[in-house]
Amino acid sequence: MSTVETQLLDRFEQHVEELKQYCSIASVSTDPAYAPEVQRAARFIADRMARAGLERVEILPTDGHPAVTAEWCHAPGAPTVLVYGHYDVQPPDPVELWSSPPFEPEIRDGRLYARGASDDKGPSLIPILVAEAFLQREGGLPVNLKFLYEGEEECGSAHLEALVAAEAKRLAADVVLSADGAMWRPDLPTVTVASRGMLALELELHGAGKDLHSGRHGGSAPNPLPALARLLATLHDDAGEVAVAGFHDGITPPDPKLIEAIQASGFDPQGYFATIGAPAPQPMPTAEELLVRQWLKPTLELNGITGGYGGPGSKTVIPAKAGAKITCRLVAGQDPDRVFDAIEAHLRQHVPAGVRLEIRRQGPGSPAFALPADQPVLALTEGVLGELFGQPPLRVAMGATIPIGGVFREILGIETVFFSFSTADEDYHSPNEFFRLERFRDGLVGWARLLPRLAGHSRG
Amino acid sequence: MSTVETQLLDRFEQHVEELKQYCSIASVSTDPAYAPEVQRAARFIADRMARAGLERVEILPTDGHPAVTAEWCHAPGAPTVLVYGHYDVQPPDPVELWSSPPFEPEIRDGRLYARGASDDKGPSLIPILVAEAFLQREGGLPVNLKFLYEGEEECGSAHLEALVAAEAKRLAADVVLSADGAMWRPDLPTVTVASRGMLALELELHGAGKDLHSGRHGGSAPNPLPALARLLATLHDDAGEVAVAGFHDGITPPDPKLIEAIQASGFDPQGYFATIGAPAPQPMPTAEELLVRQWLKPTLELNGITGGYGGPGSKTVIPAKAGAKITCRLVAGQDPDRVFDAIEAHLRQHVPAGVRLEIRRQGPGSPAFALPADQPVLALTEGVLGELFGQPPLRVAMGATIPIGGVFREILGIETVFFSFSTADEDYHSPNEFFRLERFRDGLVGWARLLPRLAGHSRG
């Protein structure tokens, strides 16, 4: 064991206390009422970076909550690694379901319970503590290290892209290591190498100029509701596959290791449907079918439909309009613009007679994130995790969208490798969020082992 | 001109003043705040019936607003006619759009402007005034006359059926003449001989036990929204016809005079779509096609759909459930129970896999109303209208549902003939409701001519 690792483990209790202190700050970014606490968390983590010996520590304002940056760049010839994390947390609601108050951290059964403990205060405190140990024990770091911790991850990272663009020079690096993210399951070491992209739009069908009485006008006036049903029903085929011409254009095959991981994952379809409380499909899909659909296939998902009367009882109305909200999850190779064009063309082609169609795109969307299978830092993280967990980690994808991978690739031209020690079951968007202290320890050791190995990684 | 007609016309100004007084009472039945005014209107019309010389005048309580009854039954051997009307009115909102206050009746350009003037205070005051004239000029009526004026027509006649059943003996008659209803167009005398029935239901599709994140679960979790779209899309065929097996069972052909009336009506399809503000269909249906669809064909109309997110922007949710509200308009021969069974069977057969279907029926519904084409009182009313307007009236249907025809047929075993002098363009559910004073005069003469002719009508 290196002296760095020794120091980190010797001081483990103290680091847990620091984490509890950090977690006692209610840095809820979505609710303006918590703004002073968000500020306090930014100062806390900036102070901690400075105390660790990091340099150029700054709280950078944005049009929303500030970001915190720091660096140590005295390893000439060695690569530069940008560590990403966030200091803001999800709202604690519903507070009454917490066993201990969300901002009064409490340890029970080897778990630290507090809002933000797992997402992302615990995992993102780790690289700061590891940097400190290197600086104290070895007088320097094996690589050039930069930090970017934002305060708006839980409310959509609205100002991250502008900040990265404005500070591109300060943040220039060879690779991003994200301390945010999560391992898929507690019983299985995993690395996330892909996430689906996103495209959002809404459509509206217009019939008459105002709501009409369905007794008087039923049969002669156009009703946008059945027109909407007919139009939406064309979007998928009988098997549930997206039936929009051009939607799948350009899709590239996923990292073959993802398929291997799915096969090796022991995922339980029966358990999945039980967990979400849905009727078990007949026939039950295989684990591979299900995870491929969740991770590696695109979706065109309806998120909402509206039109006419929704209250109790009945109302004899033919509504003037009806609408639907759609989000697509995109996979590697799909271009959000081309997908939007394909959907728009499909809708215009299939809109039933007698109604007028309006389509609105919601934002630019984002392409899928997929780390190249041969990304060298990915192999290094897999090596460290394999040592820590006694088995090589599986490469997994996630169905949801991680925008930071796209932001860093597009603006800084570098890949993002996820190296987080939180686990997806730690209730980080629910009451009773916790962080396993064992994973906190694993994380300290893991980062301490990874940094020296990154030094050998060729730059750029 | 009979002395009865002469008296009615001599006192026309005075009767207009009485109608203004009646219309100054804000008998809005839907809003509990107006309850004292509803009571006041009941007393007003009961007093007027008594002053007219009618007997057994009573204000009969119901579980809602009371009904007013009266009678004059001293014409042995002559038929008994039950006159139906209502003394309650629609809410006046939006009040700011009225040119004169809704309960301060004002005459402009030969029209009496007031809430309730056309629906139904003007038309229902007429038979009371006519009865009075007969009793004063001739010492008796040509037929036995009974009156039933309810106070809940504008809020769904919720207690009418129970009242008619409880008072079946008091109300026993050979035919109902409804002073409620409306002629279709001011330029064309019409009698309404059919209206569509009604059946209401709602359905819900359930997927997972709770709302899910559409990124994480999209592709693997069931989404009730596309399932709803697919299910609803099976309810109609490509031509918009109801595609539910058994839905059309038992339909009987309409009165052939209705088709003749449609052909003779000069209805303007182009104008219809312009009026409702809907895109003009290509090709434009003929007048006959359009009115047959509005009056004589059944509908299965979607009145509302709900599910998932409906607010601004997008939300990445797979909702746990989605629903739709449906009302059907039924035509002669369709049984609401059988139609419900047919729809339920269709829905259960077509529900997509992976979601659970719930169906709820809303109330018993009501069958269509269709007066037999050879109903003798119908011919008498047509004769009177032909004299008054200089041309024979057209027989028309209406797309909306008139429940009273079914109530009187089912409980009292008698038909309802509509003999109203209001016109459908008199804004009776909108601001600036008015009643043409010319029609008030026509109504007085019309009822004065009809009653003696009813005496010749064979009983039962």
Coordinates of N, CA and C in Angstrom, one line a residue, chain A residues 184 196 198 200-202 206-210 212-223 225-226 228-230 232-239 272-273 275-279 281-282 290-291 293-295 297 299 301-319 322-323 325-327 329 353-356 362 398-401 424, chain B residues 184 196 198 200-202 206-210 212-223 225-226 228-230 232-239 272-273 275-279 281-282 290-291 293-295 297 299-319 322-323 325-327 329 353-356 362 398-401:
Chain A
W184 N -24.2 0.6 -11.5 CA -25.5 0.1 -11.7 C -26.1 -0.6 -10.6
R196 N -28.0 7.4 -23.7 CA -28.8 7.8 -24.8 C -28.9 9.3 -24.9
M198 N -31.1 12.8 -26.6 CA -32.5 13.3 -26.3 C -32.9 14.3 -27.3
A200 N -36.7 16.5 -27.8 CA -38.1 16.8 -27.3 C -38.9 17.6 -28.2
L201 N -40.1 17.3 -28.4 CA -41.0 18.1 -29.3 C -42.4 17.9 -28.8
E202 N -43.3 18.8 -29.2 CA -44.7 18.6 -29.0 C -45.5 18.9 -30.2
H206 N -55.5 21.0 -34.4 CA -56.6 22.0 -34.2 C -57.8 21.7 -35.1
G207 N -58.9 21.7 -34.5 CA -60.2 21.4 -35.3 C -60.9 22.7 -35.5
A208 N -62.1 22.8 -34.8 CA -62.9 24.0 -34.9 C -62.2 25.2 -34.1
G209 N -62.7 26.4 -34.3 CA -62.1 27.5 -33.6 C -62.4 27.6 -32.2
K210 N -63.4 26.9 -31.7 CA -63.7 26.9 -30.2 C -64.3 25.5 -29.9
L212 N -66.9 22.9 -29.0 CA -68.3 22.7 -29.5 C -69.1 21.7 -28.6
H213 N -70.4 21.8 -28.6 CA -71.3 20.9 -28.0 C -71.3 19.6 -28.8
S214 N -70.9 18.5 -28.2 CA -70.8 17.2 -28.9 C -72.1 16.6 -29.3
G215 N -73.2 17.1 -28.7 CA -74.5 16.6 -29.1 C -74.9 17.3 -30.4
R216 N -74.9 18.6 -30.4 CA -75.3 19.4 -31.5 C -74.4 19.2 -32.7
H217 N -73.0 19.1 -32.5 CA -72.1 19.1 -33.6 C -71.4 17.7 -33.9
G218 N -71.7 16.7 -33.0 CA -71.1 15.4 -33.1 C -71.4 14.7 -34.4
G219 N -70.4 14.4 -35.2 CA -70.7 13.8 -36.5 C -70.4 14.7 -37.7
S220 N -70.6 16.0 -37.4 CA -70.3 16.9 -38.5 C -69.1 17.8 -38.3
A221 N -68.7 18.0 -37.0 CA -67.6 18.9 -36.8 C -66.3 18.0 -36.6
P222 N -65.2 18.5 -37.0 CA -63.9 17.7 -36.8 C -63.6 17.6 -35.3
N223 N -63.2 16.4 -34.8 CA -62.8 16.2 -33.4 C -61.3 15.9 -33.4
L225 N -59.4 14.9 -31.1 CA -59.0 13.8 -30.2 C -58.9 12.5 -31.0
P226 N -59.9 12.0 -31.7 CA -59.6 10.7 -32.5 C -58.5 10.9 -33.5
L228 N -55.9 12.8 -33.1 CA -54.6 12.6 -32.4 C -54.3 11.1 -32.2
A229 N -55.4 10.4 -31.7 CA -55.1 9.0 -31.5 C -54.6 8.3 -32.7
R230 N -55.3 8.6 -33.9 CA -54.9 7.9 -35.1 C -53.5 8.3 -35.5
L232 N -51.0 9.4 -33.5 CA -50.0 8.9 -32.6 C -49.8 7.4 -32.8
A233 N -50.9 6.7 -33.2 CA -50.9 5.3 -33.4 C -50.0 4.9 -34.5
T234 N -49.7 5.8 -35.4 CA -48.8 5.5 -36.6 C -47.3 5.5 -36.2
L235 N -47.0 6.0 -35.0 CA -45.6 6.3 -34.7 C -44.9 5.0 -34.3
H236 N -45.6 3.9 -33.9 CA -45.0 2.6 -33.6 C -45.7 1.5 -34.4
D237 N -45.0 0.5 -34.7 CA -45.6 -0.7 -35.3 C -46.2 -1.6 -34.3
D238 N -46.8 -2.7 -34.7 CA -47.5 -3.6 -33.8 C -46.5 -4.2 -32.7
A239 N -45.3 -4.2 -33.1 CA -44.3 -4.8 -32.1 C -43.8 -3.7 -31.2
Y272 N -37.7 -7.0 -12.6 CA -37.8 -5.7 -13.1 C -39.3 -5.2 -13.2
F273 N -40.2 -6.1 -13.7 CA -41.6 -5.7 -13.8 C -42.2 -5.6 -12.4
T275 N -40.7 -4.7 -9.7 CA -40.2 -3.5 -9.1 C -40.9 -2.2 -9.6
I276 N -41.2 -2.2 -10.9 CA -41.9 -1.0 -11.4 C -43.4 -1.1 -11.2
G277 N -43.9 -2.3 -10.8 CA -45.3 -2.5 -10.5 C -46.1 -2.6 -11.8
A278 N -45.5 -3.1 -12.8 CA -46.3 -3.2 -14.1 C -46.7 -4.7 -14.3
P279 N -47.8 -4.9 -15.1 CA -48.1 -6.3 -15.4 C -47.0 -7.0 -16.1
P281 N -45.2 -8.9 -18.8 CA -45.6 -9.2 -20.2 C -45.7 -10.7 -20.5
Q282 N -46.5 -11.0 -21.5 CA -46.6 -12.4 -22.0 C -46.3 -12.4 -23.4
L290 N -34.5 -7.0 -22.9 CA -35.0 -5.9 -22.1 C -33.9 -4.8 -21.9
L291 N -32.7 -5.2 -21.7 CA -31.6 -4.3 -21.5 C -31.2 -3.6 -22.8
R293 N -33.3 -2.9 -25.1 CA -34.3 -1.9 -25.3 C -34.1 -0.7 -24.4
Q294 N -33.6 -1.0 -23.2 CA -33.5 0.1 -22.2 C -32.2 1.0 -22.5
W295 N -31.1 0.3 -23.0 CA -29.9 1.0 -23.1 C -29.5 1.4 -24.6
K297 N -31.3 0.8 -27.7 CA -32.3 1.1 -28.8 C -32.8 2.5 -28.5
T299 N -35.8 5.4 -28.5 CA -37.2 5.4 -28.2 C -37.9 6.6 -28.8
E301 N -41.0 8.3 -27.2 CA -41.8 8.1 -26.1 C -42.8 9.2 -25.9
L302 N -44.1 8.9 -25.8 CA -45.1 9.9 -25.5 C -45.1 10.2 -24.0
N303 N -44.9 11.4 -23.6 CA -44.8 11.8 -22.2 C -46.1 12.5 -21.7
G304 N -47.0 12.9 -22.6 CA -48.2 13.5 -22.1 C -49.2 13.7 -23.3
I305 N -50.4 13.6 -23.0 CA -51.5 13.9 -24.0 C -52.5 14.8 -23.3
T306 N -53.0 15.8 -24.1 CA -54.0 16.6 -23.5 C -55.1 16.9 -24.6
G307 N -56.3 17.2 -24.1 CA -57.3 17.6 -25.0 C -58.7 17.4 -24.4
G308 N -59.6 18.4 -24.4 CA -60.9 18.2 -23.9 C -61.0 18.1 -22.4
Y309 N -62.0 17.4 -21.9 CA -62.4 17.4 -20.5 C -61.7 16.3 -19.8
G310 N -61.1 16.7 -18.6 CA -60.4 15.6 -17.8 C -60.9 15.6 -16.4
G311 N -61.9 16.3 -16.0 CA -62.4 16.3 -14.7 C -63.3 15.1 -14.4
P312 N -64.0 15.2 -13.2 CA -64.9 14.1 -12.9 C -66.2 14.0 -13.8
G313 N -66.7 12.9 -13.9 CA -67.9 12.7 -14.8 C -67.7 13.0 -16.2
S314 N -68.7 13.4 -16.9 CA -68.5 13.6 -18.4 C -68.9 15.0 -18.8
K315 N -68.3 15.4 -19.9 CA -68.7 16.7 -20.4 C -68.8 16.5 -21.9
T316 N -69.9 17.0 -22.5 CA -70.2 16.7 -23.9 C -69.6 17.8 -24.7
V317 N -68.3 17.7 -24.9 CA -67.5 18.7 -25.6 C -66.8 18.1 -26.8
I318 N -66.7 18.8 -27.9 CA -65.7 18.5 -28.9 C -64.7 19.6 -28.8
P319 N -63.5 19.2 -28.3 CA -62.5 20.3 -28.0 C -61.9 20.9 -29.3
A322 N -56.1 19.4 -29.4 CA -55.6 18.3 -28.7 C -54.1 18.2 -28.9
G323 N -53.3 17.7 -27.9 CA -51.9 17.8 -28.1 C -51.1 16.6 -27.5
K325 N -47.0 15.4 -26.1 CA -45.6 15.7 -25.9 C -44.8 14.5 -26.1
I326 N -43.7 14.6 -26.8 CA -42.8 13.5 -27.1 C -41.4 13.8 -26.8
T327 N -40.7 12.8 -26.2 CA -39.3 12.8 -26.1 C -38.7 11.5 -26.7
R329 N -35.3 9.1 -27.0 CA -33.9 8.8 -26.6 C -33.2 8.3 -27.8
A353 N -57.3 14.0 -42.1 CA -57.9 15.1 -42.8 C -58.8 15.8 -41.7
G354 N -59.0 17.1 -42.0 CA -59.9 17.9 -41.2 C -59.4 18.6 -40.0
V355 N -58.1 18.3 -39.7 CA -57.5 19.0 -38.5 C -56.1 19.6 -39.0
R356 N -55.7 20.6 -38.3 CA -54.5 21.3 -38.7 C -53.4 21.0 -37.7
Q362 N -38.6 21.3 -28.8 CA -38.2 21.9 -27.5 C -36.7 21.8 -27.4
M398 N -26.5 3.5 -20.1 CA -27.8 3.9 -19.3 C -28.8 4.5 -20.3
G399 N -30.0 4.3 -20.0 CA -31.1 4.7 -20.9 C -31.2 6.2 -20.9
A400 N -31.0 6.8 -19.7 CA -31.2 8.3 -19.6 C -30.0 9.0 -20.3
T401 N -30.1 10.3 -20.3 CA -29.2 11.2 -21.0 C -28.2 11.8 -20.0
A424 N -26.5 3.0 -7.9 CA -27.8 3.4 -8.4 C -28.9 3.1 -7.4
Chain B
W184 N -85.5 25.6 -35.6 CA -84.1 25.5 -36.0 C -83.6 26.8 -36.5
R196 N -81.1 12.7 -30.6 CA -80.2 11.5 -30.4 C -80.2 11.2 -28.9
M198 N -78.0 9.1 -25.6 CA -76.7 9.4 -25.0 C -76.2 8.3 -24.2
A200 N -72.6 7.6 -21.8 CA -71.3 8.2 -21.4 C -70.4 7.1 -20.7
L201 N -69.2 7.1 -21.0 CA -68.3 6.1 -20.3 C -66.9 6.7 -20.3
E202 N -66.0 6.2 -19.4 CA -64.6 6.5 -19.5 C -63.8 5.3 -19.3
H206 N -53.7 1.3 -17.4 CA -52.7 1.3 -16.3 C -51.4 0.6 -16.8
G207 N -50.3 1.2 -16.6 CA -49.0 0.5 -16.9 C -48.3 0.2 -15.6
A208 N -47.2 0.9 -15.3 CA -46.4 0.7 -14.1 C -47.2 1.2 -12.9
G209 N -46.7 0.9 -11.7 CA -47.4 1.3 -10.5 C -47.2 2.8 -10.2
K210 N -46.3 3.4 -10.8 CA -46.0 4.8 -10.5 C -45.4 5.4 -11.8
L212 N -42.7 6.8 -14.2 CA -41.3 6.4 -14.3 C -40.5 7.4 -15.1
H213 N -39.2 7.5 -14.9 CA -38.3 8.3 -15.7 C -38.2 7.7 -17.1
S214 N -38.5 8.5 -18.1 CA -38.6 7.9 -19.5 C -37.2 7.7 -20.1
G215 N -36.2 8.3 -19.5 CA -34.8 8.0 -19.9 C -34.4 6.6 -19.4
R216 N -34.5 6.5 -18.1 CA -34.1 5.2 -17.5 C -34.9 4.0 -18.0
H217 N -36.2 4.2 -18.1 CA -37.1 3.1 -18.4 C -37.7 3.0 -19.8
G218 N -37.4 4.0 -20.6 CA -38.0 4.1 -21.9 C -37.5 2.9 -22.8
G219 N -38.5 2.2 -23.3 CA -38.1 1.0 -24.1 C -38.4 -0.3 -23.4
S220 N -38.3 -0.3 -22.1 CA -38.5 -1.5 -21.3 C -39.8 -1.5 -20.5
A221 N -40.2 -0.3 -20.1 CA -41.5 -0.2 -19.3 C -42.7 0.1 -20.2
P222 N -43.8 -0.4 -19.8 CA -45.0 -0.2 -20.6 C -45.4 1.3 -20.5
N223 N -45.8 1.9 -21.6 CA -46.3 3.3 -21.6 C -47.8 3.3 -22.0
L225 N -49.6 5.6 -22.7 CA -50.1 6.7 -23.7 C -50.1 6.1 -25.2
P226 N -49.1 5.5 -25.7 CA -49.2 5.0 -27.0 C -50.3 3.8 -27.0
L228 N -53.0 3.8 -25.3 CA -54.3 4.5 -25.4 C -54.5 5.0 -26.9
A229 N -53.5 5.6 -27.5 CA -53.6 6.0 -28.9 C -54.0 4.9 -29.8
R230 N -53.3 3.7 -29.6 CA -53.6 2.6 -30.5 C -55.0 2.1 -30.2
L232 N -57.7 3.8 -28.9 CA -58.7 4.7 -29.4 C -58.8 4.7 -30.9
A233 N -57.6 4.5 -31.6 CA -57.6 4.5 -33.0 C -58.4 3.4 -33.7
T234 N -58.7 2.4 -32.9 CA -59.5 1.2 -33.4 C -61.0 1.5 -33.4
L235 N -61.4 2.6 -32.7 CA -62.8 2.9 -32.5 C -63.5 3.4 -33.8
H236 N -62.8 3.9 -34.7 CA -63.4 4.4 -36.0 C -62.6 3.9 -37.1
D237 N -63.2 3.7 -38.3 CA -62.5 3.3 -39.5 C -61.9 4.5 -40.2
D238 N -61.3 4.2 -41.3 CA -60.6 5.3 -42.0 C -61.5 6.4 -42.5
A239 N -62.8 6.0 -42.7 CA -63.8 7.0 -43.1 C -64.4 7.8 -41.9
Y272 N -71.4 26.3 -42.6 CA -71.3 25.6 -41.4 C -69.8 25.6 -40.9
F273 N -68.9 25.2 -41.8 CA -67.5 25.1 -41.3 C -66.9 26.5 -41.0
T275 N -68.7 28.9 -39.8 CA -69.3 29.3 -38.5 C -68.5 28.7 -37.3
I276 N -68.2 27.4 -37.4 CA -67.5 26.8 -36.3 C -66.0 27.0 -36.3
G277 N -65.5 27.7 -37.4 CA -64.1 28.0 -37.5 C -63.2 26.8 -37.7
A278 N -63.7 25.8 -38.4 CA -62.9 24.6 -38.7 C -62.4 24.7 -40.2
P279 N -61.3 24.0 -40.4 CA -60.8 23.9 -41.8 C -61.9 23.3 -42.7
P281 N -63.4 20.8 -45.1 CA -63.0 19.5 -45.5 C -62.9 19.5 -47.1
Q282 N -62.0 18.6 -47.5 CA -61.8 18.3 -48.9 C -62.0 16.9 -49.2
L290 N -74.0 16.0 -44.4 CA -73.6 16.7 -43.1 C -74.8 16.6 -42.1
L291 N -76.0 16.9 -42.5 CA -77.1 16.9 -41.6 C -77.5 15.5 -41.2
R293 N -75.3 13.2 -40.7 CA -74.3 12.8 -39.7 C -74.6 13.6 -38.4
Q294 N -75.2 14.7 -38.5 CA -75.4 15.5 -37.3 C -76.7 15.1 -36.6
W295 N -77.7 14.6 -37.3 CA -79.0 14.3 -36.7 C -79.3 12.8 -36.6
K297 N -77.3 9.9 -37.6 CA -76.3 8.9 -37.4 C -75.8 8.9 -36.0
T299 N -73.0 8.7 -33.0 CA -71.5 9.0 -32.9 C -70.9 8.3 -31.7
L300 N -69.6 8.1 -31.8 CA -68.8 7.7 -30.6 C -67.8 8.8 -30.5
E301 N -68.0 9.7 -29.6 CA -67.2 10.9 -29.6 C -66.2 10.9 -28.4
L302 N -64.9 11.2 -28.7 CA -64.0 11.4 -27.6 C -64.2 12.8 -27.1
N303 N -64.4 12.9 -25.8 CA -64.6 14.3 -25.2 C -63.4 14.7 -24.4
G304 N -62.5 13.8 -24.1 CA -61.3 14.2 -23.4 C -60.3 13.1 -23.3
I305 N -59.0 13.4 -23.3 CA -58.0 12.4 -23.0 C -57.0 13.0 -22.0
T306 N -56.5 12.2 -21.1 CA -55.5 12.6 -20.1 C -54.4 11.6 -20.0
G307 N -53.3 12.1 -19.6 CA -52.2 11.1 -19.3 C -50.9 11.9 -19.3
G308 N -50.0 11.7 -18.3 CA -48.7 12.3 -18.3 C -48.7 13.8 -18.1
Y309 N -47.7 14.4 -18.7 CA -47.4 15.8 -18.5 C -48.1 16.7 -19.5
G310 N -48.8 17.8 -19.0 CA -49.4 18.7 -19.9 C -49.0 20.1 -19.8
G311 N -48.0 20.4 -18.9 CA -47.6 21.8 -18.7 C -46.7 22.3 -19.7
P312 N -46.0 23.4 -19.5 CA -45.1 24.0 -20.5 C -43.8 23.1 -20.6
G313 N -43.2 23.2 -21.7 CA -41.9 22.5 -21.9 C -42.1 21.0 -21.9
S314 N -41.1 20.3 -21.6 CA -41.2 18.8 -21.6 C -40.9 18.2 -20.3
K315 N -41.4 17.0 -20.0 CA -41.1 16.3 -18.8 C -40.9 14.8 -19.2
T316 N -39.7 14.3 -18.8 CA -39.4 13.0 -19.2 C -40.0 11.9 -18.3
V317 N -41.3 11.7 -18.6 CA -42.0 10.8 -17.7 C -42.7 9.7 -18.6
I318 N -42.8 8.5 -18.0 CA -43.7 7.5 -18.5 C -44.8 7.4 -17.5
P319 N -46.0 7.9 -17.8 CA -47.0 8.0 -16.8 C -47.5 6.6 -16.4
A322 N -53.3 6.4 -18.2 CA -53.8 7.4 -19.3 C -55.3 7.0 -19.4
G323 N -56.1 8.1 -19.8 CA -57.5 7.8 -19.8 C -58.2 8.6 -20.9
K325 N -62.4 10.0 -22.1 CA -63.8 10.1 -21.8 C -64.5 10.0 -23.2
I326 N -65.6 9.3 -23.2 CA -66.4 9.0 -24.4 C -67.8 9.3 -24.1
T327 N -68.5 10.0 -25.1 CA -70.0 10.0 -25.1 C -70.4 9.5 -26.5
R329 N -73.7 9.5 -29.1 CA -75.1 9.9 -29.4 C -75.7 8.8 -30.1
A353 N -51.2 -5.2 -25.4 CA -50.6 -6.0 -24.4 C -49.8 -5.0 -23.5
G354 N -49.7 -5.4 -22.2 CA -48.8 -4.7 -21.3 C -49.4 -3.7 -20.5
V355 N -50.7 -3.4 -20.7 CA -51.4 -2.4 -19.9 C -52.7 -3.1 -19.4
R356 N -53.3 -2.5 -18.4 CA -54.5 -3.0 -17.8 C -55.6 -2.0 -18.1
Q362 N -70.9 6.0 -17.1 CA -71.3 7.2 -16.4 C -72.9 7.2 -16.6
M398 N -82.6 16.8 -34.0 CA -81.5 17.5 -33.4 C -80.4 16.5 -32.9
G399 N -79.2 16.9 -33.1 CA -78.1 16.0 -32.7 C -78.0 15.8 -31.2
A400 N -78.4 16.8 -30.4 CA -78.3 16.8 -29.0 C -79.4 15.9 -28.4
T401 N -79.3 15.7 -27.1 CA -80.3 14.8 -26.5 C -81.3 15.6 -25.7

